[in-house]
Short mmCIF file of C-alpha atoms in Angstrom, two decimals:
data_model
loop_
_atom_site.label_atom_id
_atom_site.label_comp_id
_atom_site.label_asym_id
_atom_site.label_seq_id
_atom_site.Cartn_x
_atom_site.Cartn_y
_atom_site.Cartn_z
CA VAL A 1 -7.22 -9.24 -3.45
CA VAL A 2 -8.76 -7.53 -0.46
CA ALA A 3 -11.88 -5.46 -0.90
CA ARG A 4 -14.77 -4.48 1.31
CA PRO A 5 -17.55 -7.04 1.33
CA GLY A 6 -20.37 -6.20 -1.04
CA ARG A 7 -21.41 -6.01 -4.66
CA LYS A 8 -17.97 -5.01 -6.01
CA VAL A 9 -16.36 -8.15 -4.58
CA GLN A 10 -19.20 -10.26 -5.98
CA ALA A 11 -18.77 -8.61 -9.40
CA LEU A 12 -15.03 -9.35 -9.25
CA ILE A 13 -15.72 -13.00 -8.47
CA GLU A 14 -18.16 -13.27 -11.37
CA GLU A 15 -15.68 -11.58 -13.74
CA VAL A 16 -12.93 -14.03 -12.78
CA LYS A 17 -15.26 -17.02 -13.15
CA SER A 18 -16.22 -15.93 -16.66
CA SER A 19 -12.65 -15.21 -17.78
CA SER A 20 -10.29 -17.65 -19.44
CA SER A 21 -7.45 -16.77 -17.05
CA ASP A 22 -5.34 -19.49 -15.50
CA GLY A 23 -4.76 -17.26 -12.47
CA THR A 24 -6.00 -17.84 -8.96
CA LEU A 25 -8.15 -15.32 -7.11
CA LEU A 26 -7.54 -15.33 -3.36
CA LEU A 27 -10.00 -13.50 -1.11
CA PRO A 28 -10.20 -13.29 2.68
CA GLN A 29 -13.29 -14.88 4.21
CA ARG A 30 -14.80 -14.83 7.67
CA ASP A 31 -17.94 -16.18 9.28
CA SER A 32 -20.57 -13.71 10.42
CA VAL A 33 -23.47 -14.51 12.72
CA GLU A 34 -25.66 -12.02 10.86
CA SER A 35 -24.84 -12.88 7.26
CA GLY A 36 -23.00 -16.20 7.16
CA ASN A 37 -19.79 -16.32 5.13
CA VAL A 38 -18.45 -12.84 4.37
CA ILE A 39 -15.96 -12.46 1.51
CA GLY A 40 -13.63 -9.45 1.61
CA GLY A 41 -12.46 -7.20 4.41
CA ASP A 42 -12.55 -3.59 5.54
CA LEU A 43 -9.24 -1.95 6.40
CA LEU A 44 -10.92 0.26 9.00
CA SER A 45 -12.52 -2.55 10.98
CA ASP A 46 -10.63 -5.70 9.93
CA GLY A 47 -7.03 -4.40 9.68
CA PRO A 48 -5.30 -6.86 12.04
CA ALA A 49 -7.19 -9.84 10.62
CA LEU A 50 -6.35 -8.75 7.06
CA ALA A 51 -2.67 -8.39 7.99
CA GLN A 52 -2.65 -11.94 9.33
CA TRP A 53 -4.47 -13.22 6.24
CA VAL A 54 -1.91 -11.60 3.91
CA GLU A 55 0.89 -12.94 6.12
CA GLY A 56 -0.60 -16.41 5.63
CA LEU A 57 -0.05 -16.03 1.89
CA LEU A 58 3.70 -16.10 2.58
CA SER A 59 3.30 -19.83 3.28
CA LEU A 60 2.42 -20.40 -0.39
CA GLY A 61 6.18 -20.35 -0.99
CA LYS A 62 6.17 -17.79 -3.79
CA LYS A 63 9.43 -15.98 -4.49
CA GLU A 64 7.86 -12.53 -4.58
CA MET A 65 4.76 -10.82 -3.20
CA VAL A 66 3.66 -7.38 -4.36
CA ILE A 67 1.22 -5.57 -2.09
CA CYS A 68 -0.60 -3.02 -4.25
CA GLN A 69 -2.28 -0.39 -2.15
CA LEU A 70 -5.11 0.83 -4.33
CA CYS A 71 -7.45 2.07 -1.62
CA TYR A 72 -9.38 5.31 -1.60
CA ALA A 73 -12.14 6.92 0.41
CA ASP A 74 -13.47 10.45 0.54
CA GLY A 75 -12.18 13.01 3.02
CA GLU A 76 -10.45 12.11 6.26
CA THR A 77 -11.52 8.50 5.88
CA ASN A 78 -8.94 8.27 3.08
CA VAL A 79 -6.18 9.00 5.58
CA ARG A 80 -7.41 6.30 7.95
CA VAL A 81 -7.82 3.73 5.16
CA ASN A 82 -4.32 4.39 3.83
CA VAL A 83 -2.81 4.22 7.32
CA GLY A 84 -4.53 0.86 7.70
CA ALA A 85 -3.08 -0.31 4.38
CA ASP A 86 0.38 0.90 5.39
CA MET A 87 0.12 -0.98 8.69
CA VAL A 88 -0.88 -4.20 6.90
CA ALA A 89 1.99 -3.82 4.42
CA GLU A 90 4.56 -3.07 7.13
CA TYR A 91 3.38 -6.01 9.24
CA VAL A 92 3.68 -8.40 6.28
CA ARG A 93 7.04 -6.92 5.24
CA GLN A 94 8.43 -7.55 8.73
CA LYS A 95 7.05 -11.10 8.83
CA ALA A 96 8.49 -11.81 5.37
CA ALA A 97 11.98 -11.12 6.71
CA ASN A 98 11.82 -14.65 8.17
CA SER A 99 10.63 -16.26 4.94
CA SER A 100 11.93 -16.90 1.43
CA THR A 101 9.47 -14.39 -0.04
CA THR A 102 10.52 -10.89 -1.05
CA VAL A 103 7.78 -8.32 -0.43
CA ALA A 104 7.43 -5.19 -2.54
CA ILE A 105 4.90 -2.45 -1.84
CA SER A 106 3.17 -0.57 -4.65
CA TYR A 107 1.12 2.61 -4.27
CA ILE A 108 -1.29 4.40 -6.52
CA ALA A 109 -0.70 8.12 -6.51
CA SER A 110 -2.75 11.13 -7.45
CA PRO A 111 -2.08 14.86 -7.32
CA SER A 112 -3.86 14.96 -3.97
CA THR A 113 -1.78 12.18 -2.42
CA VAL A 114 0.92 13.27 0.00
CA HIS A 115 3.76 11.07 1.21
CA MET A 116 6.23 12.06 3.90
CA MET A 117 9.82 11.61 2.81
CA PRO A 118 12.70 11.11 5.22
CA THR A 119 15.62 13.48 4.83
CA SER A 120 17.77 10.56 3.67
CA ALA A 121 15.45 10.00 0.66
CA ILE A 122 15.68 13.67 -0.32
CA SER A 123 19.49 13.59 0.02
CA SER A 124 19.65 10.47 -2.15
CA HIS A 125 17.45 12.19 -4.73
CA ASP A 126 19.75 15.21 -4.78
CA MET A 127 22.81 12.99 -5.31
CA ASN A 128 21.21 11.01 -8.15
CA LYS A 129 19.25 13.67 -10.04
CA GLU A 130 22.11 14.37 -12.44
CA ARG A 131 21.81 10.81 -13.77
CA THR A 132 18.05 10.91 -14.20
CA SER A 133 16.39 9.91 -17.45
CA LEU A 134 14.42 12.30 -19.61
CA TYR A 135 10.96 11.01 -18.69
CA THR A 136 11.57 11.56 -14.94
CA LEU A 137 12.73 15.17 -15.25
CA PRO A 138 9.30 16.67 -14.40
CA PHE A 139 9.27 14.74 -11.12
CA THR A 140 12.80 15.91 -10.35
CA TYR A 141 11.61 19.47 -10.76
CA LEU A 142 8.56 18.90 -8.55
CA LEU A 143 10.65 17.40 -5.77
CA SER A 144 13.15 20.25 -5.93
CA GLN A 145 10.24 22.68 -5.45
CA SER A 146 8.84 20.83 -2.43
CA GLN A 147 9.17 21.96 1.16
CA ARG A 148 12.56 20.80 2.37
CA ASP A 149 12.29 22.03 5.93
CA VAL A 150 9.83 19.32 6.98
CA PRO A 151 11.32 17.33 9.87
CA ASP A 152 12.39 13.75 9.27
CA PRO A 153 9.54 11.62 10.74
CA LEU A 154 11.99 8.83 11.55
CA SER A 155 14.22 11.11 13.59
CA THR A 156 13.79 11.01 17.36
CA ASN A 157 14.38 14.78 17.38
CA ALA A 158 11.57 15.56 14.91
CA GLU A 159 9.38 18.43 16.02
CA TYR A 160 5.94 19.04 14.59
CA SER A 161 3.84 22.14 14.87
#
């Protein structure tokens, strides 16, 4: 778990302490001259340190790690926070390539969330949509209505206006 230092992290710690769960809560910690031991981290100011902390969890020897990106902030800060989360996840994913741990990345989505899709993902969708299950049909329709002339961000020839 990574969360900004403050009352929400403290409430989470208290909730876990009072539960009967056999799970383990792992939180990043750092020393602060002003406030002593600080539990939690801020993606905007602590991104690299958080990436290294999550990378350190690979040494626990678990078979799988799921990085759930459940961050949100208002306005343009949301973009910066999510870019920070993406950078942490990509860093850990690359480091996991040299370990026995498989890393999966999970996102929370809302109607206001936008994700760029490479042309290859849209092509794959088009090839597989005939085999889609009933409950995914609405999403198939939404994707088919999306803008398809957006340049592939992974292409070296991508042009943006």
